Coordinates of C-alpha atoms in Angstrom, one line a residue:
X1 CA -73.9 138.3 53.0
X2 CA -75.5 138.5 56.3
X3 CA -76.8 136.2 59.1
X4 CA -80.9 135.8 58.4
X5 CA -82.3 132.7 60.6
X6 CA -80.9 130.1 63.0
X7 CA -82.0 126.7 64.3
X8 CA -80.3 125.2 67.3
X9 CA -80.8 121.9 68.9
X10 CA -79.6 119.9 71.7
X11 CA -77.8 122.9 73.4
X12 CA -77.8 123.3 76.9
X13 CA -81.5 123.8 77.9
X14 CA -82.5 124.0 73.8
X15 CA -84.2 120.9 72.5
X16 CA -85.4 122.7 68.9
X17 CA -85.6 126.2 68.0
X18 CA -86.7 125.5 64.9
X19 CA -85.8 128.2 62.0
X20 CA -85.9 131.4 63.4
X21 CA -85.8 134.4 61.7
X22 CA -83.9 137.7 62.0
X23 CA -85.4 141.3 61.4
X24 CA -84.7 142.5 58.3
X25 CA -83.7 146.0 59.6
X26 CA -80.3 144.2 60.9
X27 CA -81.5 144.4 65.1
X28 CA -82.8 141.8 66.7
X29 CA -83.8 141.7 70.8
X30 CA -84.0 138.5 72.5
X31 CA -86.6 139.3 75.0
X32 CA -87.6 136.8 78.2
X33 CA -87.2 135.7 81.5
X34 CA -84.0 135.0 83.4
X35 CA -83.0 131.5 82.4
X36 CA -84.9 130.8 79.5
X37 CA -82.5 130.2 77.0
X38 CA -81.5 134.0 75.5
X39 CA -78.1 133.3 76.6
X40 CA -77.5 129.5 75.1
X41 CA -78.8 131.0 71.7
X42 CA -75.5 133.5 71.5
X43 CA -73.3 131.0 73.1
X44 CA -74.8 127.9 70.1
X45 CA -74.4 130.7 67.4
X46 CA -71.0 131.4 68.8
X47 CA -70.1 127.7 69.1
X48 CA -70.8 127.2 65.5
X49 CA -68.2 130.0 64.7
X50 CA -65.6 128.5 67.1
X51 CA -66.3 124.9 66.6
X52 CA -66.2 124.8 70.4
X53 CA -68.6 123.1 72.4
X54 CA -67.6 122.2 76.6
X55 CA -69.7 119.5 78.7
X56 CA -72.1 122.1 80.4
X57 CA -73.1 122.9 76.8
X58 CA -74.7 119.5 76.7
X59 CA -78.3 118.1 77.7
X60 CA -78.8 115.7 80.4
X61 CA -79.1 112.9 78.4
X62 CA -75.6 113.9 76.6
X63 CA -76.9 114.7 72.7
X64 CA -75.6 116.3 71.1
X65 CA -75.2 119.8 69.3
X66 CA -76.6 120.4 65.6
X67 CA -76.1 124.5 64.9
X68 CA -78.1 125.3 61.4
X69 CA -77.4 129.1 60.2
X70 CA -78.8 130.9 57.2
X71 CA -77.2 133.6 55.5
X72 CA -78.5 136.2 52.7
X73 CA -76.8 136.6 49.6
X74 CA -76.6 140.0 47.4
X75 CA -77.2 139.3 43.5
X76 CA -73.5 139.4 43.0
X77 CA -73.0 136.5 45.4
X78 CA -75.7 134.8 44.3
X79 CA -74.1 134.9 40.9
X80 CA -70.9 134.0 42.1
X81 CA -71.9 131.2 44.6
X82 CA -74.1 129.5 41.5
X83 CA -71.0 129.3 39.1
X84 CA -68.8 127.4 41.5
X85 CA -66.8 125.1 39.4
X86 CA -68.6 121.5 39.9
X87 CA -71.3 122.7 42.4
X88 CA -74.4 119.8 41.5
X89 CA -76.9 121.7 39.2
X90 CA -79.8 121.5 41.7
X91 CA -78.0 123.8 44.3
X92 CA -76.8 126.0 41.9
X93 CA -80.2 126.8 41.0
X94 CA -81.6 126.9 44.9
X95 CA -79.3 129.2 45.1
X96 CA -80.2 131.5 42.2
X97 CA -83.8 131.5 43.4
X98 CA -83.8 131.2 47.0
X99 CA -80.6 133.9 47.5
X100 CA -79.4 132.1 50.4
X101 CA -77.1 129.4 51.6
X102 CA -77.5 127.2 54.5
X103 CA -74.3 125.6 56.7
X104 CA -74.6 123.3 59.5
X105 CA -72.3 122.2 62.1
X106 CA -73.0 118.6 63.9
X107 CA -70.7 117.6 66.8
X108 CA -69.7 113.9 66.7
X109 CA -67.9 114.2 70.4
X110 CA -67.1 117.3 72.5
X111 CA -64.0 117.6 70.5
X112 CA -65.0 117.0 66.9
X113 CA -67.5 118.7 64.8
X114 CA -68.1 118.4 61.2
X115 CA -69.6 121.3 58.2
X116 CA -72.2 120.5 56.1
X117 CA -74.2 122.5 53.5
X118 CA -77.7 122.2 52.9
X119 CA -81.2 123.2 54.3
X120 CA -84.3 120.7 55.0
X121 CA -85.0 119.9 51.1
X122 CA -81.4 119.6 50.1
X123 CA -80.5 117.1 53.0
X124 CA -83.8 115.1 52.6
X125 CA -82.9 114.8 49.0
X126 CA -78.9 114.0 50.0
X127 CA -80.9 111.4 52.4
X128 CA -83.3 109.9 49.9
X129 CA -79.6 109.8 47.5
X130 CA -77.6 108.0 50.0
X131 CA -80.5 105.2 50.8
X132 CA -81.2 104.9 47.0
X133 CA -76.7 104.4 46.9
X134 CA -76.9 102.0 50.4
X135 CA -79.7 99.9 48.4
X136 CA -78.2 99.4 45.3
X137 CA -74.7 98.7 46.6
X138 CA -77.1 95.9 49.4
X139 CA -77.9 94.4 46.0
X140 CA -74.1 94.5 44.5
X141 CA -73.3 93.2 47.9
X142 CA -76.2 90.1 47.3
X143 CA -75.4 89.7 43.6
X144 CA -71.2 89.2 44.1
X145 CA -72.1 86.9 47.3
X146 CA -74.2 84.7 44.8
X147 CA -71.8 84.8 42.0
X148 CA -68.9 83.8 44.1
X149 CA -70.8 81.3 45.8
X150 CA -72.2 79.9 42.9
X151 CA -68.1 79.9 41.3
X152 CA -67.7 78.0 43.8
X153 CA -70.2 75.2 44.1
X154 CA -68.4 74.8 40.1
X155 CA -65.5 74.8 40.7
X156 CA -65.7 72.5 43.8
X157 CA -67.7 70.2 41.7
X158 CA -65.4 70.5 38.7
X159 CA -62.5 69.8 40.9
X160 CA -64.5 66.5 42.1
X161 CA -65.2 65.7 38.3
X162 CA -62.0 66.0 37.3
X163 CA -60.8 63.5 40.4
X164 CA -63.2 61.1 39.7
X165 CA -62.6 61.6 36.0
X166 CA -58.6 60.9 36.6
X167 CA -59.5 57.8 38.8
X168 CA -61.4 56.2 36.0
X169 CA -59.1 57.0 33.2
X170 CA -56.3 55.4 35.4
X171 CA -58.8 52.4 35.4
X172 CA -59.3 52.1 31.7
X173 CA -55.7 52.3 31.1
X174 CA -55.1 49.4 33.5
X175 CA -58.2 47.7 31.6
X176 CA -56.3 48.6 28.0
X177 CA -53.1 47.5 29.1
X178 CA -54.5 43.9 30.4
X179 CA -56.8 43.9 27.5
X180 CA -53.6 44.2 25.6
X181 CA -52.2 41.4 27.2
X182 CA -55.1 39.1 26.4
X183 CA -55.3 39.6 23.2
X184 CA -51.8 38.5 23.1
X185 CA -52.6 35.4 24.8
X186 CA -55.0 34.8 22.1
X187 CA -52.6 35.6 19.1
X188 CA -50.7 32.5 20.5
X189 CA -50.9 29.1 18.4
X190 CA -50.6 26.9 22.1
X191 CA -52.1 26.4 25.2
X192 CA -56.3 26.6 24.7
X193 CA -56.3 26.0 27.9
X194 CA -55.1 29.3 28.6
X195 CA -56.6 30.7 26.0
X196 CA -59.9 29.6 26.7
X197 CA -59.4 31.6 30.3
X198 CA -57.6 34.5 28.5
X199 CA -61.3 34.9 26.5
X200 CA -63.8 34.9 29.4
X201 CA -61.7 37.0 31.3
X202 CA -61.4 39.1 28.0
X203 CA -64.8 39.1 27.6
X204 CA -65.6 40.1 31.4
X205 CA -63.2 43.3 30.6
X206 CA -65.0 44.1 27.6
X207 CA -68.5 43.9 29.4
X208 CA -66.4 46.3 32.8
X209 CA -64.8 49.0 30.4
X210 CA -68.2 49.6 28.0
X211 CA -69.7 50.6 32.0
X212 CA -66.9 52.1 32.9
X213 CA -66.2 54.2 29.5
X214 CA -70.0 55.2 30.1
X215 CA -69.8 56.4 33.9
X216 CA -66.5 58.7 32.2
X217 CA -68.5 60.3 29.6
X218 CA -71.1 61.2 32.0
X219 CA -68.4 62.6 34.3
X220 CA -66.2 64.3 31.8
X221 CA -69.9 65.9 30.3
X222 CA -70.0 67.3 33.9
X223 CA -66.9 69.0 34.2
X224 CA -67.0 70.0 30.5
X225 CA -70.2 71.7 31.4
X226 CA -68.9 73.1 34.8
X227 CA -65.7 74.6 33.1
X228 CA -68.2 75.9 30.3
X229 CA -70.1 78.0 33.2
X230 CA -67.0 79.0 35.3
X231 CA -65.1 80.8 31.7
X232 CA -68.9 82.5 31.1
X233 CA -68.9 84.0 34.5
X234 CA -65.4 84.6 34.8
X235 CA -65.3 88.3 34.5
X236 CA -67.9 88.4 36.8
X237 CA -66.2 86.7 39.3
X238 CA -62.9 88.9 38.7
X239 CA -65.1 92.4 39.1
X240 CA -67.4 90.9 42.1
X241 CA -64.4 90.0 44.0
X242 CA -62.9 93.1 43.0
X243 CA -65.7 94.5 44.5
X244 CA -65.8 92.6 48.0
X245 CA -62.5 93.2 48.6
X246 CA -62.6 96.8 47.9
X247 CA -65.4 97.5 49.6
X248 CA -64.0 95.5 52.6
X249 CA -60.8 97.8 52.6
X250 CA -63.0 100.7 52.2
X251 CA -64.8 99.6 55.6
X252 CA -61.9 99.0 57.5
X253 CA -60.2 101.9 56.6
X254 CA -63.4 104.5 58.0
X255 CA -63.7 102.5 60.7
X256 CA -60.0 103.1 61.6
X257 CA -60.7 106.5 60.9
X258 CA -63.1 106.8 63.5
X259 CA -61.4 105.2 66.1
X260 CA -58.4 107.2 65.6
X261 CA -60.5 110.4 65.5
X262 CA -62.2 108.8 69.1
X263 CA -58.5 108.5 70.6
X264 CA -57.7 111.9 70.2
X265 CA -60.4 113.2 71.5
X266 CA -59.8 111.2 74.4
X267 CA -56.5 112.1 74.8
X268 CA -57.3 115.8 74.2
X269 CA -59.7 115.3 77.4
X270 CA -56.8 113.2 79.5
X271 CA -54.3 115.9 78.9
X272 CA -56.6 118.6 79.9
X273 CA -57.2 117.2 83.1
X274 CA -54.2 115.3 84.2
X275 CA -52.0 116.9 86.4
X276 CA -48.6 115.2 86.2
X277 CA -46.4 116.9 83.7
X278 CA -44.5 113.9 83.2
X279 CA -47.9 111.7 82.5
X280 CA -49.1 114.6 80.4
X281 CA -46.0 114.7 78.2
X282 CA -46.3 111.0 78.0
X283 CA -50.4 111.4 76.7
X284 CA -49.2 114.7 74.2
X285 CA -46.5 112.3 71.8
X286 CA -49.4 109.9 72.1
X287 CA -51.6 112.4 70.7
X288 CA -49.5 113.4 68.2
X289 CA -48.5 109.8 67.2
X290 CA -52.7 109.5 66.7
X291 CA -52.9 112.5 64.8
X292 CA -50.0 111.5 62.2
X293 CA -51.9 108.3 61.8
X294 CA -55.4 109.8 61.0
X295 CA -53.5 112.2 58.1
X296 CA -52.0 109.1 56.8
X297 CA -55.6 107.4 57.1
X298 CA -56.8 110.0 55.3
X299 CA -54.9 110.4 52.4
X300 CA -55.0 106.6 52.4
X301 CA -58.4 106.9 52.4
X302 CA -59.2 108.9 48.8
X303 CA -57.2 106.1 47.3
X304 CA -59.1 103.5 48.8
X305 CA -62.3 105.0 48.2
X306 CA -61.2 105.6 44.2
X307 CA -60.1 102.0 44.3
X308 CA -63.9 101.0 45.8
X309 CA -66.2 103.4 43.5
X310 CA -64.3 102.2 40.2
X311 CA -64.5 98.8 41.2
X312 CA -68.6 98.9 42.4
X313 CA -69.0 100.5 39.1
X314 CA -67.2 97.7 36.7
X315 CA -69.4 95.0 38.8
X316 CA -72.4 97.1 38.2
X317 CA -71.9 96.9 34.3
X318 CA -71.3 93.2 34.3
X319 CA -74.5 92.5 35.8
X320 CA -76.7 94.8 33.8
X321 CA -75.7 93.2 31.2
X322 CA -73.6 95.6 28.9
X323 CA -70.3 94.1 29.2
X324 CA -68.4 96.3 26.6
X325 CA -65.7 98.8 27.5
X326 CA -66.6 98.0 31.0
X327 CA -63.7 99.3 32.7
X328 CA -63.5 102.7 30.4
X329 CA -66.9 103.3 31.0
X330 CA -66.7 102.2 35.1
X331 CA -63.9 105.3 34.7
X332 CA -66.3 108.0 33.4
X333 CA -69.0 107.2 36.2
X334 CA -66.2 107.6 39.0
X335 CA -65.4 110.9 37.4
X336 CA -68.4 112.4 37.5
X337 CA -69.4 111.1 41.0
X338 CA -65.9 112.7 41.9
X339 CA -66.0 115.9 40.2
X340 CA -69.2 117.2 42.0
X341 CA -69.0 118.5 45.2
X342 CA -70.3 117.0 48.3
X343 CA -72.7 118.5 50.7
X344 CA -69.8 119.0 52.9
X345 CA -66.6 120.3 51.1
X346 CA -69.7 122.5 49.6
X347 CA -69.7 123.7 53.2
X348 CA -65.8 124.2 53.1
X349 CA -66.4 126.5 50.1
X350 CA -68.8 128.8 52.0
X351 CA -67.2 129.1 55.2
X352 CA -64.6 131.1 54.1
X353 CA -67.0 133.7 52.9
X354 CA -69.7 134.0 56.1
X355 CA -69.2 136.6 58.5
X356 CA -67.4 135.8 61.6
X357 CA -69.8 135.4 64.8
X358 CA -68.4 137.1 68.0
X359 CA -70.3 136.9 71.1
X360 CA -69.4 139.7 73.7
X361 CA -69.4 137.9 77.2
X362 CA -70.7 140.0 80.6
X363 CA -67.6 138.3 82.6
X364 CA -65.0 139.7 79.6
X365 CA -66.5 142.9 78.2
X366 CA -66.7 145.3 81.4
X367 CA -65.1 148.1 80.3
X368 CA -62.4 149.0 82.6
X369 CA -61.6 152.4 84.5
X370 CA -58.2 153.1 82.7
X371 CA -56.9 151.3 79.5
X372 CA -53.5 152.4 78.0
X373 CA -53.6 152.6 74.1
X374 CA -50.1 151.1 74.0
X375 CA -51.5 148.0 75.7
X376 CA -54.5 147.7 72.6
X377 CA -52.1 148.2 69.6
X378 CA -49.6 145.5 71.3
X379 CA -52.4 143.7 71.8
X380 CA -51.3 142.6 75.5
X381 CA -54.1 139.8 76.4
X382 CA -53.0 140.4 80.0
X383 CA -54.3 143.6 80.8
X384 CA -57.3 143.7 82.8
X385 CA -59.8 144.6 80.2
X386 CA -58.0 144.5 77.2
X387 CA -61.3 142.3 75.6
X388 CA -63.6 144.4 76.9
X389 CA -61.9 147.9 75.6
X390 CA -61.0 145.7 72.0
X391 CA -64.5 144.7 71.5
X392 CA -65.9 148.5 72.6
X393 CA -63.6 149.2 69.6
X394 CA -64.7 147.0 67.5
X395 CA -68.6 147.7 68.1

């Protein structure tokens, strides 16, 4: 494997080198004026090696870096590299047919960078795959917002049915038990008078009850129908709040990830200019507080994003309309979304094969007068011109 084309952007005076091509024969000169730039293409190219990027490095208007290297494969690697358990089929094949591989690094903040595999046609497909995935879950998102709200209106007016439903039942057993009463009266062999009242009023109850028996069948056919609706959609409710709540966790928990990541970095950058020791102690166990709390967010974070996918995809099957084996079959699609490798632990894979990028400095590679060997094997940094004589070596 070997180093066959770069592209560099937003490093020092670089906007966009676009892809740029090695020579074949394995040299390449880097020929132009003083300050054009043949210096900040060694320094990107070693950057993307080291991960390390400082603030002269960056534009004026503070973008910044994206490093893209290409490397060519031999046949065996190209064999090897295509067979990767659970590479996605598509790169396997690039792979097989172009013969190379393509890594980027992209820094989020002086301090953090992140690897990712993939040249122009595999990103704008990875691009096109994430909008398609950001559009459907915008339409989960619409869909379980409905369906709860629309639960909710139900069982709101349910609720109300069922109060007003109560009331008037308490009013017709009133109305029975005084009905009761009258018809008692009336049994009675004495007192028309009282009977003769004990009928109109009877008859005045009669006349209440038939409205009022009326106005409760209208209101229990309410809630019966409401309570119909709310045990039809009740799985859908279960999976889209399932689904809300997930995705909210899901959220919070990258967004705490990213704040965490933005602390150390700024405590990275405190420490390495702050000049009390005591203050500087102080801002290292805060640092490494942070950093205990992004592994913890991390880990937490594969569980939460299990919990998430498995729950979009039940909620997806309940409103397409196949609602068998739901949760069985929301498990196989989580599976395979989670067997095949992402673009960037893709990169992980790689990285471990590429050749290592060294860049030989003018201030650190003079070769000096005298060197002892002793110094080189015991590999004493502090000699003057230990690097230089090492890298002599090494060339």
């Amino acid at each position: 494997m070997k180093l066959s084309a770069f592209r560099i952007r937003n490093f020092r005076s670089i906007i966009d080198t676009n892809w740029t091509r090695l020579a074949p024969d394995n040299i390449t000169a880097l020929i132009g004026q003083n300050e054009s730039g043949k210096t900040s293409i060694l320094e990107a190219l070693n950057s993307f090696s080291t991960q390390v990027i400082t603030v002269d490095m960056l534009r004026s208007d503070q973008s910044l870096p994206i490093i893209s290297v290409e490397f060519q494969l031999d046949k065996k690697e190209k064999i090897k590299y295509a067979l990767i358990e659970n590479i996605p089929a598509t790169i396997a094949s690039q792979i097989q047919k172009s013969g190379v591989i393509t890594l980027n690094r992209e820094w989020k903040n002086l301090n953090d960078s992140y690897l990712y595999y993939g040249d122009e046609e595999v990103l704008r497909e990875a691009d096109e795959k994430e909008k398609s995935e950001n559009e459907i879950v915008d339409e989960l998102i619409a869909k379980a917002e409905k369906i709860l709200l629309d639960t909710s209106r139900l069982v709101e007016l349910a609720s109300d049915d069922d109060q007003n439903r109560g009331n008037l039942q308490n009013e017709l057993n009133l109305m029975e038990s005084r009905m009761d009463a009258l018809e008692r009266i009336l049994q009675r062999k004495w007192n028309d008078k009282k009977k003769g009242a004990a009928r109109e009023e009877l008859g005045n109850l009669q006349k209440e009850q038939s409205v009022l028996k009326t106005r409760f069948d209208k209101i229990d056919a309410s809630y019966q129908k409401a309570q119909e609706k709310i045990s039809s959609m009740i799985h859908k409710t279960d999976y889209a709040e399932k689904f809300m709540n997930s995705l909210e966790s899901y959220l919070e928990n990258e967004k705490s990830i990213a704040k965490l990541k933005d602390q150390i970095a700024e405590l990275k950058e405190n420490i390495e200019f702050e000049i009390s020791e005591k203050v500087s102690n102080q801002l290292k166990s805060s640092m490494a507080n942070a950093i205990d709390q992004l592994k913890r967010a991390k880990k937490n974070h594969l569980e939460i994003k299990s919990t998430y996918l498995f729950a979009k995809e039940c909620f997806a099957l309940t409103t397409s309309g196949t609602g068998n084996n739901i949760e069985k079959r929301a498990l196989e699609r989580v599976e395979n979304l989670t067997s095949e490798l992402t673009l960037r632990q893709l990169a992980e894979v790689f990285i471990e094969d590429i050749p290592e990028i060294h860049l030989f400095e003018d201030f650190s590679s003079l070769l000096p007068n005298r060197i002892d060997l002793e110094d080189i094997l015991d590999m004493n940094t502090r000699v003057e011109g230990y690097n230089a004589a090492k890298n002599f070596l090494i060339v």
